[in-house]
Structures are given as structure tokens and as C-alpha cells.
mmCIF file of C-alpha atoms and ligand atoms in Angstrom:
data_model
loop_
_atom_site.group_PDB
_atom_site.id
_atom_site.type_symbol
_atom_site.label_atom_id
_atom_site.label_comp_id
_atom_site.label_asym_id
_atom_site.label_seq_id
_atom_site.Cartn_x
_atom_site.Cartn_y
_atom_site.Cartn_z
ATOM 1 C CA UNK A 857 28.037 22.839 40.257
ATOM 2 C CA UNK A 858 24.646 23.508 38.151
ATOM 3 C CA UNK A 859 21.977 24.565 40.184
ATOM 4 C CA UNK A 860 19.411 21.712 39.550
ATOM 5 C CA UNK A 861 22.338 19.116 40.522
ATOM 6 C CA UNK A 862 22.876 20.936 43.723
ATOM 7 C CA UNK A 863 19.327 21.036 44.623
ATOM 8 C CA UNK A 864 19.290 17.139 43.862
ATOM 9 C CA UNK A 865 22.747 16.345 45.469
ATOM 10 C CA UNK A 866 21.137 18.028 48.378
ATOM 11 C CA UNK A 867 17.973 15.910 48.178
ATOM 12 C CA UNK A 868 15.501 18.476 47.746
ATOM 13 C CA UNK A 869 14.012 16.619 44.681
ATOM 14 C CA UNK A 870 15.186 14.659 41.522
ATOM 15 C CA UNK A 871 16.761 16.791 38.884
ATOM 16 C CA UNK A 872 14.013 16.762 37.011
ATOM 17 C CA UNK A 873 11.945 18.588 39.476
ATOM 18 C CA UNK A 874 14.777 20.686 40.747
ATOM 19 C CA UNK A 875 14.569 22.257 37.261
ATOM 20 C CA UNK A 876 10.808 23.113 37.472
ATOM 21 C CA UNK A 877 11.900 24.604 41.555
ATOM 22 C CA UNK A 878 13.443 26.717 39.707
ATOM 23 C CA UNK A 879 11.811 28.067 37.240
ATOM 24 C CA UNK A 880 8.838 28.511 39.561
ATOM 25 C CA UNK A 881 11.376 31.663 41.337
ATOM 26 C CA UNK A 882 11.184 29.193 44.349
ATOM 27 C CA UNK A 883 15.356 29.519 44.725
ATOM 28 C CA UNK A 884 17.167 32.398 45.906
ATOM 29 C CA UNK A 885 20.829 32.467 45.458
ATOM 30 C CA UNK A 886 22.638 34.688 48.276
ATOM 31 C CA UNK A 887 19.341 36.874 48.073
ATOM 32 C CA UNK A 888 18.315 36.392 44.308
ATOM 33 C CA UNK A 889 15.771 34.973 43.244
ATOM 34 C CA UNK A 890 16.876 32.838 40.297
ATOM 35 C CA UNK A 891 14.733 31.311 37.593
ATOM 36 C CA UNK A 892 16.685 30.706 34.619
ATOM 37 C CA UNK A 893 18.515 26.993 34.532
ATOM 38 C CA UNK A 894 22.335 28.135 33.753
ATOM 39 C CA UNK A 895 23.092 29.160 37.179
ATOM 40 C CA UNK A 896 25.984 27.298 38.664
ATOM 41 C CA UNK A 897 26.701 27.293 42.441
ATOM 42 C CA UNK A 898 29.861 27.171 44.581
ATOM 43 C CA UNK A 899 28.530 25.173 47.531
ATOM 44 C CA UNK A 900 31.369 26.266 49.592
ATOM 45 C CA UNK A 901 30.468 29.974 49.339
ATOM 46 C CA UNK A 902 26.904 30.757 48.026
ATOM 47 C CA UNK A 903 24.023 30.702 50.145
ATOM 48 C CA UNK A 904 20.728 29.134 48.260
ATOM 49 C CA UNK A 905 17.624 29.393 50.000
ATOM 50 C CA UNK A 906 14.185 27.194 49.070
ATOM 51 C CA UNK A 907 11.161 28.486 49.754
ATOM 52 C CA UNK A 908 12.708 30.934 52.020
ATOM 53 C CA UNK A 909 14.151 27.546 54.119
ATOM 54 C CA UNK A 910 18.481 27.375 53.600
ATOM 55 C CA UNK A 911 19.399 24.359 51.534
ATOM 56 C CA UNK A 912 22.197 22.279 52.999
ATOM 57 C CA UNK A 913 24.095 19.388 51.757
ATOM 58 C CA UNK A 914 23.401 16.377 54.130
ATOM 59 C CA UNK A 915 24.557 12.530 54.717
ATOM 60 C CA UNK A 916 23.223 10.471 51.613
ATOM 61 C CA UNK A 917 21.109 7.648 52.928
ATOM 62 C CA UNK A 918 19.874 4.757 51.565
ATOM 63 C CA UNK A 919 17.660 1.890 53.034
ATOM 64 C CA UNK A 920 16.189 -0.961 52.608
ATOM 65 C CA UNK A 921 13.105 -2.123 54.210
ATOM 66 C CA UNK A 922 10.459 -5.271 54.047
ATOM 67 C CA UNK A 923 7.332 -3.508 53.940
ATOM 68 C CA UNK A 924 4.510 -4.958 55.757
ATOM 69 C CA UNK A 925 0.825 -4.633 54.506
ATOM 70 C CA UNK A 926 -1.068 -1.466 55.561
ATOM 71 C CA UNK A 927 1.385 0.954 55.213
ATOM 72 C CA UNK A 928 1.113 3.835 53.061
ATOM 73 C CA UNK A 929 4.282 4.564 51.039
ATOM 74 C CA UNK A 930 4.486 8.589 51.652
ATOM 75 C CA UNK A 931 5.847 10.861 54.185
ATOM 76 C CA UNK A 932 2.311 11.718 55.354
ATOM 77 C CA UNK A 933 -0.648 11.190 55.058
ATOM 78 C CA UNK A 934 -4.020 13.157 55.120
ATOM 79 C CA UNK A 935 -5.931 10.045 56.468
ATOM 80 C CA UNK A 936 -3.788 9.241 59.423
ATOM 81 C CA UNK A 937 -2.574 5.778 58.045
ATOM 82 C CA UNK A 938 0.769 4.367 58.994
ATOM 83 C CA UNK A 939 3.779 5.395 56.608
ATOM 84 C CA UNK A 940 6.416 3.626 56.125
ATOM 85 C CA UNK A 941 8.963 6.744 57.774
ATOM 86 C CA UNK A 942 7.245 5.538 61.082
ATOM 87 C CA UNK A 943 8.844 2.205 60.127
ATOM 88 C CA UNK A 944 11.883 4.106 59.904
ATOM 89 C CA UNK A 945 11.656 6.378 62.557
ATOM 90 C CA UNK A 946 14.847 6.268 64.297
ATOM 91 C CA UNK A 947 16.169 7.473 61.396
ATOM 92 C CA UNK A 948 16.355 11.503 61.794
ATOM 93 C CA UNK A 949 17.479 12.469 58.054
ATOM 94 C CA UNK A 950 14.147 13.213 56.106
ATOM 95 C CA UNK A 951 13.757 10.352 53.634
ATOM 96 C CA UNK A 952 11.709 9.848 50.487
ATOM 97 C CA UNK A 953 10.026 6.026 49.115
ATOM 98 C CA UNK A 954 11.967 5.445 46.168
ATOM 99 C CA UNK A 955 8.556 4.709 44.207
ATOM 100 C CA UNK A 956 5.327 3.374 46.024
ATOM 101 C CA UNK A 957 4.186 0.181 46.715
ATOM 102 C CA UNK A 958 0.620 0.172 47.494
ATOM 103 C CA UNK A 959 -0.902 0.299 50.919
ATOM 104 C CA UNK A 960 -1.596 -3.783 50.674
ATOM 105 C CA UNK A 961 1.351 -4.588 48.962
ATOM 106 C CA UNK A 962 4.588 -5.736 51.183
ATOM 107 C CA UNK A 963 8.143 -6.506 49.655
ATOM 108 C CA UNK A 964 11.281 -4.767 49.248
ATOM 109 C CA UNK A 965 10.904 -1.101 49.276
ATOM 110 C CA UNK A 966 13.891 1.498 49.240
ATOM 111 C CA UNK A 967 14.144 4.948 50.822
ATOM 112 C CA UNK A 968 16.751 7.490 50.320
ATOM 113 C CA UNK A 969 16.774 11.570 50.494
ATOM 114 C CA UNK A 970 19.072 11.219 47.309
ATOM 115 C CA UNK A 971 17.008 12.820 44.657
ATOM 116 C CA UNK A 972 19.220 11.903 41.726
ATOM 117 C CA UNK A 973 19.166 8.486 42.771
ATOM 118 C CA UNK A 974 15.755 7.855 43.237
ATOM 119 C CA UNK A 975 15.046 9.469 39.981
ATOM 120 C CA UNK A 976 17.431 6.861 38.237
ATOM 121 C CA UNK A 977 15.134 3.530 40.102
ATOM 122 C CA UNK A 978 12.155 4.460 38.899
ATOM 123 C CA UNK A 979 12.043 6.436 35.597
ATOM 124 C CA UNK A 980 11.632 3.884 32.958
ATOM 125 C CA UNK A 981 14.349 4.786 30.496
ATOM 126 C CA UNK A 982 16.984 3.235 33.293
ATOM 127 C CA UNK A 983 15.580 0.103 33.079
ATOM 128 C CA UNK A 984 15.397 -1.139 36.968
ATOM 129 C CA UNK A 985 13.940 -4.417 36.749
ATOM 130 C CA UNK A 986 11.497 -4.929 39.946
ATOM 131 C CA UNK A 987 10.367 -8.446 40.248
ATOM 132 C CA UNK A 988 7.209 -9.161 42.705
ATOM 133 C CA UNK A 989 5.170 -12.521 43.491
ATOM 134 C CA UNK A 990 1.292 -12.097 42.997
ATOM 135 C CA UNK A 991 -1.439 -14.403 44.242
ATOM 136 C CA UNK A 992 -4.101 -14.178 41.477
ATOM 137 C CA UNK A 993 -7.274 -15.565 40.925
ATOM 138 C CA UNK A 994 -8.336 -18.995 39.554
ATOM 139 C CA UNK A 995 -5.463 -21.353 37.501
ATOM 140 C CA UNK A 996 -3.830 -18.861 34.730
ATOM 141 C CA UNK A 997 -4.084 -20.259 31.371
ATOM 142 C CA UNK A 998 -1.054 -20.162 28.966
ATOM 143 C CA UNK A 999 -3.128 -17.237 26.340
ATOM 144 C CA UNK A 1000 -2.738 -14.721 29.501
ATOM 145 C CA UNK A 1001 0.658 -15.378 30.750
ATOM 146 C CA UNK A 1002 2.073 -15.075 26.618
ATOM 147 C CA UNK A 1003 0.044 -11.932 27.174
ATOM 148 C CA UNK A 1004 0.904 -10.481 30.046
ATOM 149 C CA UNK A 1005 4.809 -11.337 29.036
ATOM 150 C CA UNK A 1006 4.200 -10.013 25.923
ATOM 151 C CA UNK A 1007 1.907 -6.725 26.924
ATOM 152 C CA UNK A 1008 -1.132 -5.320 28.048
ATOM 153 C CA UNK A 1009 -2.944 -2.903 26.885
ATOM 154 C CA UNK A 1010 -4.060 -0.786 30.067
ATOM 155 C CA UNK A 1011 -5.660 2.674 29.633
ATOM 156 C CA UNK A 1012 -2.371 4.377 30.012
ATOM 157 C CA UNK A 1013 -0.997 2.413 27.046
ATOM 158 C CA UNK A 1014 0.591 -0.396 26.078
ATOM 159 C CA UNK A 1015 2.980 -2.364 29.067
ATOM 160 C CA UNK A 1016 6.491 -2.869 28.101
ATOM 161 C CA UNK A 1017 7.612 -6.686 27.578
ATOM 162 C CA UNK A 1018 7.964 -8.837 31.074
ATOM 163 C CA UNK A 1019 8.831 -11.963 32.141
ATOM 164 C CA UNK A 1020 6.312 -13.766 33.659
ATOM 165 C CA UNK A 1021 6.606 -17.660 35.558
ATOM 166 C CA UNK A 1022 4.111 -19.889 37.359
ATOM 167 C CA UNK A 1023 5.700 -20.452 40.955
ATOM 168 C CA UNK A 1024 2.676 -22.515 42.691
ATOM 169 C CA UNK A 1025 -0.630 -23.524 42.232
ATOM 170 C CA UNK A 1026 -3.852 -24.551 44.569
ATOM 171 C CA UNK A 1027 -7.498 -25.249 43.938
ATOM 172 C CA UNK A 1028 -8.902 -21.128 43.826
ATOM 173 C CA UNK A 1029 -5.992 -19.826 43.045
ATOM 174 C CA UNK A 1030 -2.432 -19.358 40.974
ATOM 175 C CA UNK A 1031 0.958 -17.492 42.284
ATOM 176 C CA UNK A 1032 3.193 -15.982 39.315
ATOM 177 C CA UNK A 1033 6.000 -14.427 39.399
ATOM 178 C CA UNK A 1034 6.864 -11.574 37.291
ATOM 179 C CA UNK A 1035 9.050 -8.614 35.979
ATOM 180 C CA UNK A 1036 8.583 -5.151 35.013
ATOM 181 C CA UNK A 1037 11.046 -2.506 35.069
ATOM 182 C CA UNK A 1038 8.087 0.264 34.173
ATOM 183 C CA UNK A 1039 6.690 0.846 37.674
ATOM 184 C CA UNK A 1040 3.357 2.866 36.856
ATOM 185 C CA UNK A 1041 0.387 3.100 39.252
ATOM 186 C CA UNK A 1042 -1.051 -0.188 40.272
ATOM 187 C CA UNK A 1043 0.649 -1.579 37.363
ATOM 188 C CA UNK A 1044 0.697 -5.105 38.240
ATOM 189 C CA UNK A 1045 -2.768 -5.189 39.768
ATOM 190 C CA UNK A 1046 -4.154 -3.570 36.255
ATOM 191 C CA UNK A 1047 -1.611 -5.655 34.177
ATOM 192 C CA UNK A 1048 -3.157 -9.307 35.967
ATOM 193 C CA UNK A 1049 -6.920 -8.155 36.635
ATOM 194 C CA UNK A 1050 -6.547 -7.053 32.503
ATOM 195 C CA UNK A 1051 -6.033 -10.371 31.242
ATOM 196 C CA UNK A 1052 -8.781 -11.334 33.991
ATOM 197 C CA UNK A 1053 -6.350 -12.584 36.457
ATOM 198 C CA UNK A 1054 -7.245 -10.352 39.665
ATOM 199 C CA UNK A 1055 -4.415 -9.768 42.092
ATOM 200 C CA UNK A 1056 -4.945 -11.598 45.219
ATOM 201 C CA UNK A 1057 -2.256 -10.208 46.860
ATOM 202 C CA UNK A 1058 1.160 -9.074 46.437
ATOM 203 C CA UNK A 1059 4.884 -8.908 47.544
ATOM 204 C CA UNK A 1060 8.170 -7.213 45.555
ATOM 205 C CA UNK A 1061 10.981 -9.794 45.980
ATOM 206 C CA UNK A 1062 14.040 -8.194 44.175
ATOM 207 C CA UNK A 1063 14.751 -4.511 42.923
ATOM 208 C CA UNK A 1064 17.316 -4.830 40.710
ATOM 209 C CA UNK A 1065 19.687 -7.376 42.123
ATOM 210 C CA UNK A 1066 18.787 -6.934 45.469
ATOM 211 C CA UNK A 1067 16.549 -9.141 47.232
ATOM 212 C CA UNK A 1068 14.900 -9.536 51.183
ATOM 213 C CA UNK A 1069 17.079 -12.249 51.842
ATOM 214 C CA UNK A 1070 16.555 -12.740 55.649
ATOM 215 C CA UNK A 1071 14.994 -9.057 56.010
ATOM 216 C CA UNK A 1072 12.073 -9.603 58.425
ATOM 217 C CA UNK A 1073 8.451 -8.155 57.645
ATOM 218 C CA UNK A 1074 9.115 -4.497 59.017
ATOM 219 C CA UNK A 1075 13.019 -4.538 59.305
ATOM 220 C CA UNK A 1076 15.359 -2.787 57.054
ATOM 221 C CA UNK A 1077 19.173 -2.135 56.686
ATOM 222 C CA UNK A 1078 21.304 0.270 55.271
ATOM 223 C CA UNK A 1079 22.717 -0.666 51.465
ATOM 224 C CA UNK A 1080 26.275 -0.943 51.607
ATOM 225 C CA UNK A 1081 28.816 1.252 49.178
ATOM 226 C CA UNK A 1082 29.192 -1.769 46.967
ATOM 227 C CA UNK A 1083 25.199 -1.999 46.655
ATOM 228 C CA UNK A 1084 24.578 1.670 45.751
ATOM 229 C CA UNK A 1085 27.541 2.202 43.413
ATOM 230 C CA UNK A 1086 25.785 -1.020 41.909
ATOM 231 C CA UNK A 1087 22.746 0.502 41.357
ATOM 232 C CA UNK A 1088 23.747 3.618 39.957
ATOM 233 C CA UNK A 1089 26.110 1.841 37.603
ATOM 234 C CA UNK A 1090 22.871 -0.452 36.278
ATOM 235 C CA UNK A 1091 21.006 3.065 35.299
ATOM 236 C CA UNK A 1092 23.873 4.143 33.289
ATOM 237 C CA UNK A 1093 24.453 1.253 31.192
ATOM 238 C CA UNK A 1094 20.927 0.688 30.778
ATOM 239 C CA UNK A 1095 20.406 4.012 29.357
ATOM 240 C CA UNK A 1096 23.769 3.386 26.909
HETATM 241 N N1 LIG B 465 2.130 -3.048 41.076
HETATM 242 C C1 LIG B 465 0.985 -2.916 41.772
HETATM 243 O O1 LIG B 465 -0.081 -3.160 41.246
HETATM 244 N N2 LIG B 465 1.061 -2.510 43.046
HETATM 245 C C2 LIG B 465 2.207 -2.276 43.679
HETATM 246 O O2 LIG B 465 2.206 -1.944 44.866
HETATM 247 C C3 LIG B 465 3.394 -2.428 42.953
HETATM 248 C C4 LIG B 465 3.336 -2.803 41.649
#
């Protein structure tokens, strides 16, 4: 097995960064330090050390929680927040936020410690639609939704297409629904407050095909085979 898939397969990062592990000399192969990218890796018999700490293969896990507000989505934080692994906590694999929700926003998040995997739900070119429901400011006009489905241009570029509905209206305010499979920073919060629609607040409701369904603010639930093998099959024909 190539190095960089073992170090993913054994969720020490995505492939992607398992590559730049190694060239940083952070890997030692029964004693070696190893830098170039060819190596390959009998797990059975070869002993790979990271950072001095023995890499082993462990039980793939994959969740699914409702994430209230005021939860930061990292393993910890510098400013003593709440994380969403305390949400988790009787969970005693490490596990990783497959991409970040903000600390205000709540909705369907997924962890996992499978590196590969969570590179394939959020890096762009696999297309994994997330959809979320945003309470904006004031009664949207028809100009900024076109806009907004059509894209905005933020300082880091131009958005990719999305599809974008009106769910409910009162007097202040406007909820929309919409869909972006790009994930960057704040991207819906920049994408709405852009066409001068500030985010009042705001929820993911699906990721991919999955959805809360009856998930309670703060529960989660394993994903079942069927639901993973799912996933991963969506990132491969979305990249054909
Ligand atoms: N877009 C945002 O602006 N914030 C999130 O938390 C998720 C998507």
C-alpha cells in the first residue's frame, strides 16, 4: 500500500496532507526516516512511526450529529469554547469535523477519523452538494436571488452556480434556502450579506442526500454501510 494511502487509511490526515507529512521527514518507516512519495508499506509487517508516535490502523467511524449553536467545530480550542467532540464524547476513537460549520451555525455536521473520506466531502472537485436554510435580512428581491444562484463575486473569487428558493417570509425578514457544494469560509454568510442580504441565522439541512430527519439538536448517530458506501460513490462519479 503507498505510503500517503496508509497514513490516510489510518486517519492521520487526508491524502493530500499525508503527502506533505511526508515530505516534511515527519515518517519513519521501521527506523527510516522517509521523505520521498514512492514508498509503499506492508501494514502487516512494517512499523511506521509519526512524529515519533506508532501509526496504527483503527475502526473507521463515521457520525452524524445536529449541531447546536455555540459550538466550535474543532478538536480544541485555545479559547475554551465547547467543541463539538464534547458532543461526542462517549465516543473514544479521535475524530475530525468533516468541514466546519461556524460557531452560530447548527445543522447537520459529520465527523469521521477517515482522512480519505473527509477529503472527498469537502474538496470542491467532488461536488458534495450541502444545502442549509438562512434567515436573512429584510424581503429578498428577485435581482439578488438570480444573483446569488447565478454567483457572487466575494474576495476569494467568483462562487460557483447554486440553487437558491424562498421558503418563508415575515415583516423584517426572509428565509431561503440554498445549495452550494463549494464549502469555503463563511461562504454563505459572505455569499447573502454580498448581495446585501445579511445572514440572520443559519442551519445545514442535507449533506449530500442525507438529511436530520428526526436527529434532535445535539444528538447524532452512526451512518450505516449503505450511507457511507453512498457517499463515497457520489465523489467518484462526480469527479468522472
Ligand atoms: N456558510 C457559512 O457562512 N457558515 C457556515 O457555518 C456554513 C456555511
Amino acid at each position: 500500500m503507498r505510503l500517503s494511502k496508509y497514513l490516510a487509511d489510518a486517519g492521520i490526515a487526508s491524502r493530500r496532507k499525508s503527502e506533505k507529512i511526508i515530505a516534511d521527514g515527519r515518517i519513519q518507516i521501521n527506523g527510516v526516516v522517509v521523505s520521498e512519495q514512492g514508498w509503499v508499506v506492508d501494514p502487516d509487517k512494517d512499523i511506521v512511526m509519526f512524529d515519533g508516535m506508532r501509526v496504527c490502523f483503527q475502526e473507521k467511524i463515521y457520525i452524524m450529529l445536529n449541531k447546536p449553536a455555540g459550538y466550535i467545530c474543532s478538536v480544541n480550542d485555545p479559547h475554551g469554547r465547547p467543541t463539538v467532540i464534547e458532543l461526542v464524547g462517549d465516543i473514544k476513537n479521535r475524530l475530525y469535523p468533516v468541514g466546519r460549520l461556524d460557531l452560530d451555525t447548527e445543522g447537520l455536521l459529520i465527523l469521521s477519523n477517515d482522512g480519505e473520506f473527509t477529503n472527498r466531502m469537502i474538496h470542491p472537485r467532488y461536488h458534495i452538494n450541502k444545502k442549509y436554510q438562512a434567515w436573512i435580512e429584510g424581503h429578498i428581491t428577485p435581482a439578488a436571488l438570480k444573483n446569488l444562484a447565478q454567483g457572487v463575486e466575494l474576495e476569494d473569487g467568483l462562487t460557483a452556480p447554486a440553487s437558491v428558493t424562498v421558503l418563508e417570509q415575515n415583516q423584517q425578514s426572509t428565509m431561503i434556502e440554498i445549495e452550494i457544494h463549494e464549502g469555503r469560509k463563511r461562504q454563505v454568510k459572505r455569499m447573502c450579506a454580498a448581495v446585501g442580504f445579511p445572514v440572520i441565522s443559519l442551519k445545514r439541512t442535507a449533506f449530500a442526500f442525507l438529511t436530520l430527519d428526526n436527529l434532535e439538536t445535539g444528538q447524532y448517530r452512526h451512518l450505516n454501510p449503505q450511507e457511507i458506501e453512498h457517499l463515497y460513490k457520489l465523489a467518484r462519479s462526480n469527479t468522472n
